[in-house]
């Protein structure tokens, strides 16, 4: 029984220990080699998405001047590090309070579409970094707005808005080119003035409208006066002609009586009520002689002195 309880454990020989250490070394080498392969495979490629460009920073030579376009590219693991830039146009909105030429406070807002120059990404990274827009655009836009607005009066900023926008774009494009930035569009989003100036402009507009209204009233009075003079002249001329016609031709009065009677008859005929008028009212009591040759009076209607129609 004691023999079965106490068995001898075989002692490890130096040869077995050396073999085990050798096996562990081989396993470690395989693991290190596998890890190096995985690391190298995962860090030897980088992708550049659409609308982006890339430059590479090398631990030995620094920033490379090569610009990598869209696609997959090779790099040295650990030595190279890609830096990706978005080269699509981005909007930047800037508000500025500037002074006009006539010392009026102008609140102007501008919208700029900007992007980096893809061929100069290495220089941009060396001088400005990846946050180039925040470093450069606010300062140059503010300075450009103040310099351009100061060249125009407040009224010119409203009436010559397109010219002001072109001046801002021209100056701003030149300033941005110095920093290797490209401006695709520059537009004025809003333009306002102080409340005091707006009240003064409104009062001026009201005064101009009142002046125009007074001018219209004066011109209307002159036209009416001229019309009255013309009517008076026409009536005087008409009276003169009528007097001459009566003097030279007495039958002119008979003709006028007949015309008046025709008008009265038409009015009475179109009326819904029945009206009886004497011949005198119709101006048809033509008792006087129509023709000088025939002194016999001509009667129209019944022989009664007062006839009714």
mmCIF file of C-alpha atoms in Angstrom:
data_model
loop_
_atom_site.group_PDB
_atom_site.id
_atom_site.type_symbol
_atom_site.label_atom_id
_atom_site.label_comp_id
_atom_site.label_asym_id
_atom_site.label_seq_id
_atom_site.Cartn_x
_atom_site.Cartn_y
_atom_site.Cartn_z
ATOM 1 C CA UNK A 1 0.000 0.000 0.000
ATOM 2 C CA UNK A 2 2.777 2.381 0.861
ATOM 3 C CA UNK A 3 4.466 1.572 -2.373
ATOM 4 C CA UNK A 4 1.327 2.620 -4.309
ATOM 5 C CA UNK A 5 0.919 5.865 -2.328
ATOM 6 C CA UNK A 6 4.410 7.247 -2.834
ATOM 7 C CA UNK A 7 5.302 7.128 -6.529
ATOM 8 C CA UNK A 8 8.412 8.744 -7.769
ATOM 9 C CA UNK A 9 8.030 11.766 -10.101
ATOM 10 C CA UNK A 10 10.555 11.580 -12.904
ATOM 11 C CA UNK A 11 13.092 14.424 -12.795
ATOM 12 C CA UNK A 12 13.354 16.808 -15.841
ATOM 13 C CA UNK A 13 16.543 16.390 -17.701
ATOM 14 C CA UNK A 14 18.484 19.321 -19.121
ATOM 15 C CA UNK A 15 17.734 18.109 -22.590
ATOM 16 C CA UNK A 16 13.942 18.293 -22.078
ATOM 17 C CA UNK A 17 14.168 21.776 -20.596
ATOM 18 C CA UNK A 18 16.180 23.024 -23.537
ATOM 19 C CA UNK A 19 13.679 21.517 -25.967
ATOM 20 C CA UNK A 20 10.779 23.260 -24.209
ATOM 21 C CA UNK A 21 12.540 26.619 -24.253
ATOM 22 C CA UNK A 22 13.309 26.159 -27.900
ATOM 23 C CA UNK A 23 9.646 25.434 -28.657
ATOM 24 C CA UNK A 24 8.548 28.559 -26.753
ATOM 25 C CA UNK A 25 11.035 30.659 -28.690
ATOM 26 C CA UNK A 26 9.693 29.389 -31.954
ATOM 27 C CA UNK A 27 6.108 30.120 -30.909
ATOM 28 C CA UNK A 28 7.121 33.660 -29.889
ATOM 29 C CA UNK A 29 8.881 34.223 -33.199
ATOM 30 C CA UNK A 30 5.820 33.059 -35.095
ATOM 31 C CA UNK A 31 3.591 35.328 -33.010
ATOM 32 C CA UNK A 32 5.871 38.323 -33.508
ATOM 33 C CA UNK A 33 6.121 37.671 -37.216
ATOM 34 C CA UNK A 34 2.354 37.297 -37.491
ATOM 35 C CA UNK A 35 1.780 40.497 -35.546
ATOM 36 C CA UNK A 36 4.263 42.362 -37.724
ATOM 37 C CA UNK A 37 2.527 41.098 -40.846
ATOM 38 C CA UNK A 38 -0.895 42.149 -39.558
ATOM 39 C CA UNK A 39 0.398 45.563 -38.463
ATOM 40 C CA UNK A 40 2.191 46.106 -41.746
ATOM 41 C CA UNK A 41 -0.824 45.059 -43.783
ATOM 42 C CA UNK A 42 -3.187 47.330 -41.856
ATOM 43 C CA UNK A 43 -0.842 50.363 -41.830
ATOM 44 C CA UNK A 44 0.613 50.155 -45.316
ATOM 45 C CA UNK A 45 -2.570 51.308 -47.126
ATOM 46 C CA UNK A 46 -4.746 54.411 -46.840
ATOM 47 C CA UNK A 47 -7.843 55.519 -48.716
ATOM 48 C CA UNK A 48 -8.718 58.943 -50.110
ATOM 49 C CA UNK A 49 -12.475 59.444 -50.445
ATOM 50 C CA UNK A 50 -14.237 61.424 -53.179
ATOM 51 C CA UNK A 51 -13.846 65.182 -52.901
ATOM 52 C CA UNK A 52 -10.702 64.803 -50.767
ATOM 53 C CA UNK A 53 -6.948 64.968 -51.295
ATOM 54 C CA UNK A 54 -4.098 63.679 -49.111
ATOM 55 C CA UNK A 55 -0.512 64.478 -48.292
ATOM 56 C CA UNK A 56 1.894 62.262 -46.326
ATOM 57 C CA UNK A 57 4.039 63.153 -43.331
ATOM 58 C CA UNK A 58 7.224 61.091 -43.144
ATOM 59 C CA UNK A 59 9.118 60.772 -39.851
ATOM 60 C CA UNK A 60 12.414 61.105 -41.677
ATOM 61 C CA UNK A 61 11.882 63.775 -44.386
ATOM 62 C CA UNK A 62 8.788 65.550 -43.048
ATOM 63 C CA UNK A 63 5.904 66.653 -45.290
ATOM 64 C CA UNK A 64 6.105 65.274 -48.810
ATOM 65 C CA UNK A 65 5.121 67.536 -51.688
ATOM 66 C CA UNK A 66 3.191 64.780 -53.453
ATOM 67 C CA UNK A 67 -0.596 65.227 -53.412
ATOM 68 C CA UNK A 68 -2.549 61.953 -53.452
ATOM 69 C CA UNK A 69 -5.848 61.950 -55.300
ATOM 70 C CA UNK A 70 -8.900 59.770 -54.732
ATOM 71 C CA UNK A 71 -8.316 56.037 -54.307
ATOM 72 C CA UNK A 72 -6.149 53.608 -52.285
ATOM 73 C CA UNK A 73 -2.419 54.312 -51.868
ATOM 74 C CA UNK A 74 0.638 52.641 -50.277
ATOM 75 C CA UNK A 75 2.675 54.013 -47.379
ATOM 76 C CA UNK A 76 5.402 52.834 -45.023
ATOM 77 C CA UNK A 77 4.005 51.655 -41.687
ATOM 78 C CA UNK A 78 5.002 53.818 -38.725
ATOM 79 C CA UNK A 79 7.171 56.044 -40.913
ATOM 80 C CA UNK A 80 4.344 57.587 -42.974
ATOM 81 C CA UNK A 81 1.146 59.230 -41.731
ATOM 82 C CA UNK A 82 -1.539 60.439 -44.222
ATOM 83 C CA UNK A 83 -3.203 63.844 -43.769
ATOM 84 C CA UNK A 84 -6.586 64.110 -45.483
ATOM 85 C CA UNK A 85 -8.010 67.442 -46.765
ATOM 86 C CA UNK A 86 -11.574 68.119 -47.893
ATOM 87 C CA UNK A 87 -11.219 70.105 -51.128
ATOM 88 C CA UNK A 88 -14.963 70.659 -51.678
ATOM 89 C CA UNK A 89 -16.303 74.208 -51.439
ATOM 90 C CA UNK A 90 -17.618 75.092 -47.985
ATOM 91 C CA UNK A 91 -19.832 78.063 -47.087
ATOM 92 C CA UNK A 92 -18.546 80.606 -44.572
ATOM 93 C CA UNK A 93 -20.930 83.271 -43.208
ATOM 94 C CA UNK A 94 -19.442 86.424 -41.697
ATOM 95 C CA UNK A 95 -21.237 89.393 -40.064
ATOM 96 C CA UNK A 96 -19.556 92.766 -39.859
ATOM 97 C CA UNK A 97 -20.429 96.246 -38.569
ATOM 98 C CA UNK A 98 -18.685 98.812 -40.762
ATOM 99 C CA UNK A 99 -18.761 102.550 -41.324
ATOM 100 C CA UNK A 100 -19.812 104.064 -44.637
ATOM 101 C CA UNK A 101 -18.285 107.067 -46.353
ATOM 102 C CA UNK A 102 -20.888 109.382 -44.809
ATOM 103 C CA UNK A 103 -20.175 107.940 -41.311
ATOM 104 C CA UNK A 104 -23.250 105.714 -41.118
ATOM 105 C CA UNK A 105 -23.118 102.370 -39.300
ATOM 106 C CA UNK A 106 -23.705 99.532 -41.740
ATOM 107 C CA UNK A 107 -24.431 95.944 -40.675
ATOM 108 C CA UNK A 108 -23.436 93.724 -43.571
ATOM 109 C CA UNK A 109 -23.498 89.953 -43.899
ATOM 110 C CA UNK A 110 -21.494 88.027 -46.493
ATOM 111 C CA UNK A 111 -21.448 84.393 -47.605
ATOM 112 C CA UNK A 112 -18.260 82.967 -49.100
ATOM 113 C CA UNK A 113 -17.754 79.591 -50.795
ATOM 114 C CA UNK A 114 -14.115 78.646 -50.285
ATOM 115 C CA UNK A 115 -11.822 75.642 -50.633
ATOM 116 C CA UNK A 116 -8.056 74.977 -50.455
ATOM 117 C CA UNK A 117 -5.950 74.880 -53.579
ATOM 118 C CA UNK A 118 -5.409 71.118 -54.109
ATOM 119 C CA UNK A 119 -1.950 71.650 -55.601
ATOM 120 C CA UNK A 120 -0.715 73.586 -52.566
ATOM 121 C CA UNK A 121 -1.876 71.335 -49.727
ATOM 122 C CA UNK A 122 1.678 70.723 -48.476
ATOM 123 C CA UNK A 123 2.310 74.468 -48.160
ATOM 124 C CA UNK A 124 -1.067 75.010 -46.525
ATOM 125 C CA UNK A 125 -0.269 72.358 -43.920
ATOM 126 C CA UNK A 126 3.149 73.851 -43.223
ATOM 127 C CA UNK A 127 1.839 77.400 -42.759
ATOM 128 C CA UNK A 128 -1.790 77.063 -41.598
ATOM 129 C CA UNK A 129 -2.498 73.447 -40.666
ATOM 130 C CA UNK A 130 -5.815 71.725 -41.190
ATOM 131 C CA UNK A 131 -7.938 74.520 -39.632
ATOM 132 C CA UNK A 132 -6.931 77.037 -42.294
ATOM 133 C CA UNK A 133 -10.474 78.434 -42.694
ATOM 134 C CA UNK A 134 -10.798 79.461 -39.038
ATOM 135 C CA UNK A 135 -7.318 80.978 -39.068
ATOM 136 C CA UNK A 136 -7.552 83.068 -42.245
ATOM 137 C CA UNK A 137 -11.081 83.775 -43.501
ATOM 138 C CA UNK A 138 -12.603 85.765 -40.588
ATOM 139 C CA UNK A 139 -9.752 88.269 -40.500
ATOM 140 C CA UNK A 140 -9.412 88.900 -44.246
ATOM 141 C CA UNK A 141 -13.191 89.050 -44.761
ATOM 142 C CA UNK A 142 -13.650 91.572 -41.946
ATOM 143 C CA UNK A 143 -10.826 93.752 -43.248
ATOM 144 C CA UNK A 144 -12.099 93.589 -46.832
ATOM 145 C CA UNK A 145 -15.653 94.494 -45.843
ATOM 146 C CA UNK A 146 -14.555 97.505 -43.826
ATOM 147 C CA UNK A 147 -12.272 98.793 -46.594
ATOM 148 C CA UNK A 148 -14.910 98.436 -49.344
ATOM 149 C CA UNK A 149 -17.885 99.780 -47.356
ATOM 150 C CA UNK A 150 -15.868 102.875 -46.396
ATOM 151 C CA UNK A 151 -15.671 103.835 -50.104
ATOM 152 C CA UNK A 152 -19.453 104.237 -50.558
ATOM 153 C CA UNK A 153 -22.211 106.333 -49.041
ATOM 154 C CA UNK A 154 -25.115 104.627 -47.324
ATOM 155 C CA UNK A 155 -27.449 105.340 -50.247
ATOM 156 C CA UNK A 156 -24.873 103.996 -52.737
ATOM 157 C CA UNK A 157 -24.626 100.726 -50.814
ATOM 158 C CA UNK A 158 -28.320 100.194 -51.549
ATOM 159 C CA UNK A 159 -28.452 101.402 -55.136
ATOM 160 C CA UNK A 160 -25.055 99.986 -56.199
ATOM 161 C CA UNK A 161 -25.227 96.668 -54.370
ATOM 162 C CA UNK A 162 -23.960 94.625 -57.328
ATOM 163 C CA UNK A 163 -20.924 96.895 -57.774
ATOM 164 C CA UNK A 164 -20.147 96.657 -54.047
ATOM 165 C CA UNK A 165 -20.386 92.863 -54.211
ATOM 166 C CA UNK A 166 -17.975 92.738 -57.176
ATOM 167 C CA UNK A 167 -15.450 94.943 -55.362
ATOM 168 C CA UNK A 168 -15.607 92.736 -52.278
ATOM 169 C CA UNK A 169 -15.120 89.598 -54.373
ATOM 170 C CA UNK A 170 -12.190 91.038 -56.317
ATOM 171 C CA UNK A 171 -10.281 92.176 -53.231
ATOM 172 C CA UNK A 172 -11.139 89.082 -51.224
ATOM 173 C CA UNK A 173 -10.035 86.758 -54.036
ATOM 174 C CA UNK A 174 -6.652 88.461 -54.206
ATOM 175 C CA UNK A 175 -6.197 88.239 -50.435
ATOM 176 C CA UNK A 176 -7.213 84.574 -50.306
ATOM 177 C CA UNK A 177 -4.868 83.646 -53.157
ATOM 178 C CA UNK A 178 -1.950 84.720 -50.979
ATOM 179 C CA UNK A 179 -2.935 81.965 -48.517
ATOM 180 C CA UNK A 180 -3.473 79.361 -51.308
ATOM 181 C CA UNK A 181 -7.257 79.482 -50.924
ATOM 182 C CA UNK A 182 -9.779 79.525 -53.770
ATOM 183 C CA UNK A 183 -13.053 81.500 -53.593
ATOM 184 C CA UNK A 184 -15.859 80.135 -55.763
ATOM 185 C CA UNK A 185 -18.516 82.690 -54.839
ATOM 186 C CA UNK A 186 -18.962 85.828 -52.754
ATOM 187 C CA UNK A 187 -22.437 87.245 -52.123
ATOM 188 C CA UNK A 188 -23.989 89.805 -49.781
ATOM 189 C CA UNK A 189 -26.711 88.108 -47.737
ATOM 190 C CA UNK A 190 -28.109 91.144 -45.929
ATOM 191 C CA UNK A 191 -27.443 94.858 -45.582
ATOM 192 C CA UNK A 192 -29.004 96.967 -42.820
ATOM 193 C CA UNK A 193 -28.428 100.342 -41.217
ATOM 194 C CA UNK A 194 -28.948 101.849 -37.792
ATOM 195 C CA UNK A 195 -32.483 102.620 -36.610
ATOM 196 C CA UNK A 196 -31.787 106.359 -36.639
ATOM 197 C CA UNK A 197 -30.725 106.268 -40.282
ATOM 198 C CA UNK A 198 -33.693 104.094 -41.271
ATOM 199 C CA UNK A 199 -36.061 106.546 -39.551
ATOM 200 C CA UNK A 200 -34.399 109.451 -41.403
ATOM 201 C CA UNK A 201 -34.725 107.633 -44.731
ATOM 202 C CA UNK A 202 -38.384 106.909 -44.058
ATOM 203 C CA UNK A 203 -39.035 110.558 -43.169
ATOM 204 C CA UNK A 204 -37.255 111.630 -46.357
ATOM 205 C CA UNK A 205 -39.386 109.291 -48.442
ATOM 206 C CA UNK A 206 -42.565 110.631 -46.838
ATOM 207 C CA UNK A 207 -41.446 114.225 -47.504
ATOM 208 C CA UNK A 208 -40.675 113.398 -51.130
ATOM 209 C CA UNK A 209 -44.083 111.786 -51.543
ATOM 210 C CA UNK A 210 -45.782 114.845 -50.052
ATOM 211 C CA UNK A 211 -43.767 117.102 -52.369
ATOM 212 C CA UNK A 212 -44.758 115.007 -55.373
ATOM 213 C CA UNK A 213 -48.374 115.127 -54.262
ATOM 214 C CA UNK A 214 -48.265 118.936 -53.895
ATOM 215 C CA UNK A 215 -46.641 119.188 -57.317
ATOM 216 C CA UNK A 216 -49.392 117.053 -58.790
ATOM 217 C CA UNK A 217 -52.064 119.235 -57.187
ATOM 218 C CA UNK A 218 -50.439 122.392 -58.597
ATOM 219 C CA UNK A 219 -50.179 120.867 -62.063
ATOM 220 C CA UNK A 220 -53.792 119.705 -61.855
ATOM 221 C CA UNK A 221 -54.936 123.231 -60.895
ATOM 222 C CA UNK A 222 -52.961 124.705 -63.798
ATOM 223 C CA UNK A 223 -54.496 122.192 -66.193
ATOM 224 C CA UNK A 224 -57.983 122.974 -64.904
ATOM 225 C CA UNK A 225 -57.324 126.700 -65.234
ATOM 226 C CA UNK A 226 -56.063 126.251 -68.759
ATOM 227 C CA UNK A 227 -59.081 124.086 -69.559
ATOM 228 C CA UNK A 228 -61.451 126.742 -68.214
ATOM 229 C CA UNK A 229 -59.756 129.391 -70.354
ATOM 230 C CA UNK A 230 -60.005 127.184 -73.414
ATOM 231 C CA UNK A 231 -63.680 126.450 -72.705
ATOM 232 C CA UNK A 232 -64.411 130.164 -72.241
ATOM 233 C CA UNK A 233 -62.655 130.989 -75.477
ATOM 234 C CA UNK A 234 -64.588 128.244 -77.218
ATOM 235 C CA UNK A 235 -67.902 129.460 -75.831
ATOM 236 C CA UNK A 236 -67.087 133.038 -76.825
ATOM 237 C CA UNK A 237 -66.184 131.919 -80.315
ATOM 238 C CA UNK A 238 -69.312 129.774 -80.454
ATOM 239 C CA UNK A 239 -71.496 132.729 -79.348
ATOM 240 C CA UNK A 240 -69.858 134.921 -81.951
ATOM 241 C CA UNK A 241 -70.498 132.395 -84.681
ATOM 242 C CA UNK A 242 -74.082 131.891 -83.577
ATOM 243 C CA UNK A 243 -74.657 135.673 -83.565
ATOM 244 C CA UNK A 244 -73.244 135.947 -87.037
ATOM 245 C CA UNK A 245 -75.385 133.022 -88.232
ATOM 246 C CA UNK A 246 -78.568 134.557 -86.795
ATOM 247 C CA UNK A 247 -77.744 137.940 -88.270
ATOM 248 C CA UNK A 248 -77.113 136.590 -91.748
ATOM 249 C CA UNK A 249 -79.691 133.762 -91.757
ATOM 250 C CA UNK A 250 -82.789 134.119 -89.521
ATOM 251 C CA UNK A 251 -83.852 130.537 -90.259
ATOM 252 C CA UNK A 252 -80.950 129.365 -88.064
ATOM 253 C CA UNK A 253 -83.202 129.774 -85.014
ATOM 254 C CA UNK A 254 -85.893 127.636 -86.624
ATOM 255 C CA UNK A 255 -83.325 124.890 -87.228
ATOM 256 C CA UNK A 256 -82.210 124.998 -83.597
ATOM 257 C CA UNK A 257 -85.846 124.784 -82.433
ATOM 258 C CA UNK A 258 -86.414 121.710 -84.577
ATOM 259 C CA UNK A 259 -83.246 120.033 -83.194
ATOM 260 C CA UNK A 260 -84.329 120.796 -79.610
ATOM 261 C CA UNK A 261 -87.800 119.432 -80.309
ATOM 262 C CA UNK A 262 -86.303 116.207 -81.679
ATOM 263 C CA UNK A 263 -84.229 115.710 -78.525
ATOM 264 C CA UNK A 264 -87.259 116.351 -76.288
ATOM 265 C CA UNK A 265 -89.384 113.960 -78.337
ATOM 266 C CA UNK A 266 -86.779 111.187 -78.081
ATOM 267 C CA UNK A 267 -86.560 111.651 -74.301
ATOM 268 C CA UNK A 268 -90.356 111.572 -73.901
ATOM 269 C CA UNK A 269 -90.708 108.523 -76.161
ATOM 270 C CA UNK A 270 -88.187 106.544 -74.123
ATOM 271 C CA UNK A 271 -89.880 107.421 -70.825
ATOM 272 C CA UNK A 272 -92.150 104.836 -69.145
ATOM 273 C CA UNK A 273 -94.681 107.492 -68.178
ATOM 274 C CA UNK A 274 -96.926 109.300 -70.610
ATOM 275 C CA UNK A 275 -96.300 113.029 -70.808
ATOM 276 C CA UNK A 276 -98.322 115.597 -72.675
ATOM 277 C CA UNK A 277 -96.529 118.759 -73.632
ATOM 278 C CA UNK A 278 -97.838 121.805 -75.454
ATOM 279 C CA UNK A 279 -96.275 122.852 -78.704
ATOM 280 C CA UNK A 280 -94.684 125.815 -76.967
ATOM 281 C CA UNK A 281 -92.776 123.461 -74.663
ATOM 282 C CA UNK A 282 -91.626 121.480 -77.646
ATOM 283 C CA UNK A 283 -90.472 124.706 -79.290
ATOM 284 C CA UNK A 284 -92.675 123.864 -82.287
ATOM 285 C CA UNK A 285 -95.007 126.849 -82.144
ATOM 286 C CA UNK A 286 -93.687 128.130 -85.394
ATOM 287 C CA UNK A 287 -96.196 130.924 -85.899
ATOM 288 C CA UNK A 288 -93.674 133.197 -87.525
ATOM 289 C CA UNK A 289 -93.040 132.882 -91.211
ATOM 290 C CA UNK A 290 -90.458 130.389 -92.298
ATOM 291 C CA UNK A 291 -89.893 131.936 -95.682
ATOM 292 C CA UNK A 292 -89.721 135.606 -96.302
ATOM 293 C CA UNK A 293 -91.523 135.207 -99.626
ATOM 294 C CA UNK A 294 -94.628 133.735 -97.929
ATOM 295 C CA UNK A 295 -95.951 136.081 -95.235
ATOM 296 C CA UNK A 296 -98.666 133.542 -94.371
ATOM 297 C CA UNK A 297 -97.850 132.030 -90.992
ATOM 298 C CA UNK A 298 -97.278 128.315 -90.983
ATOM 299 C CA UNK A 299 -99.073 126.416 -88.195
ATOM 300 C CA UNK A 300 -98.027 122.919 -87.057
ATOM 301 C CA UNK A 301 -100.680 120.806 -85.458
ATOM 302 C CA UNK A 302 -104.268 121.878 -84.767
ATOM 303 C CA UNK A 303 -105.466 125.389 -85.586
ATOM 304 C CA UNK A 304 -105.852 125.990 -81.881
ATOM 305 C CA UNK A 305 -103.414 128.525 -80.548
ATOM 306 C CA UNK A 306 -102.157 125.978 -77.964
ATOM 307 C CA UNK A 307 -101.861 122.480 -79.317
ATOM 308 C CA UNK A 308 -100.837 119.390 -77.268
ATOM 309 C CA UNK A 309 -98.651 116.487 -78.286
#
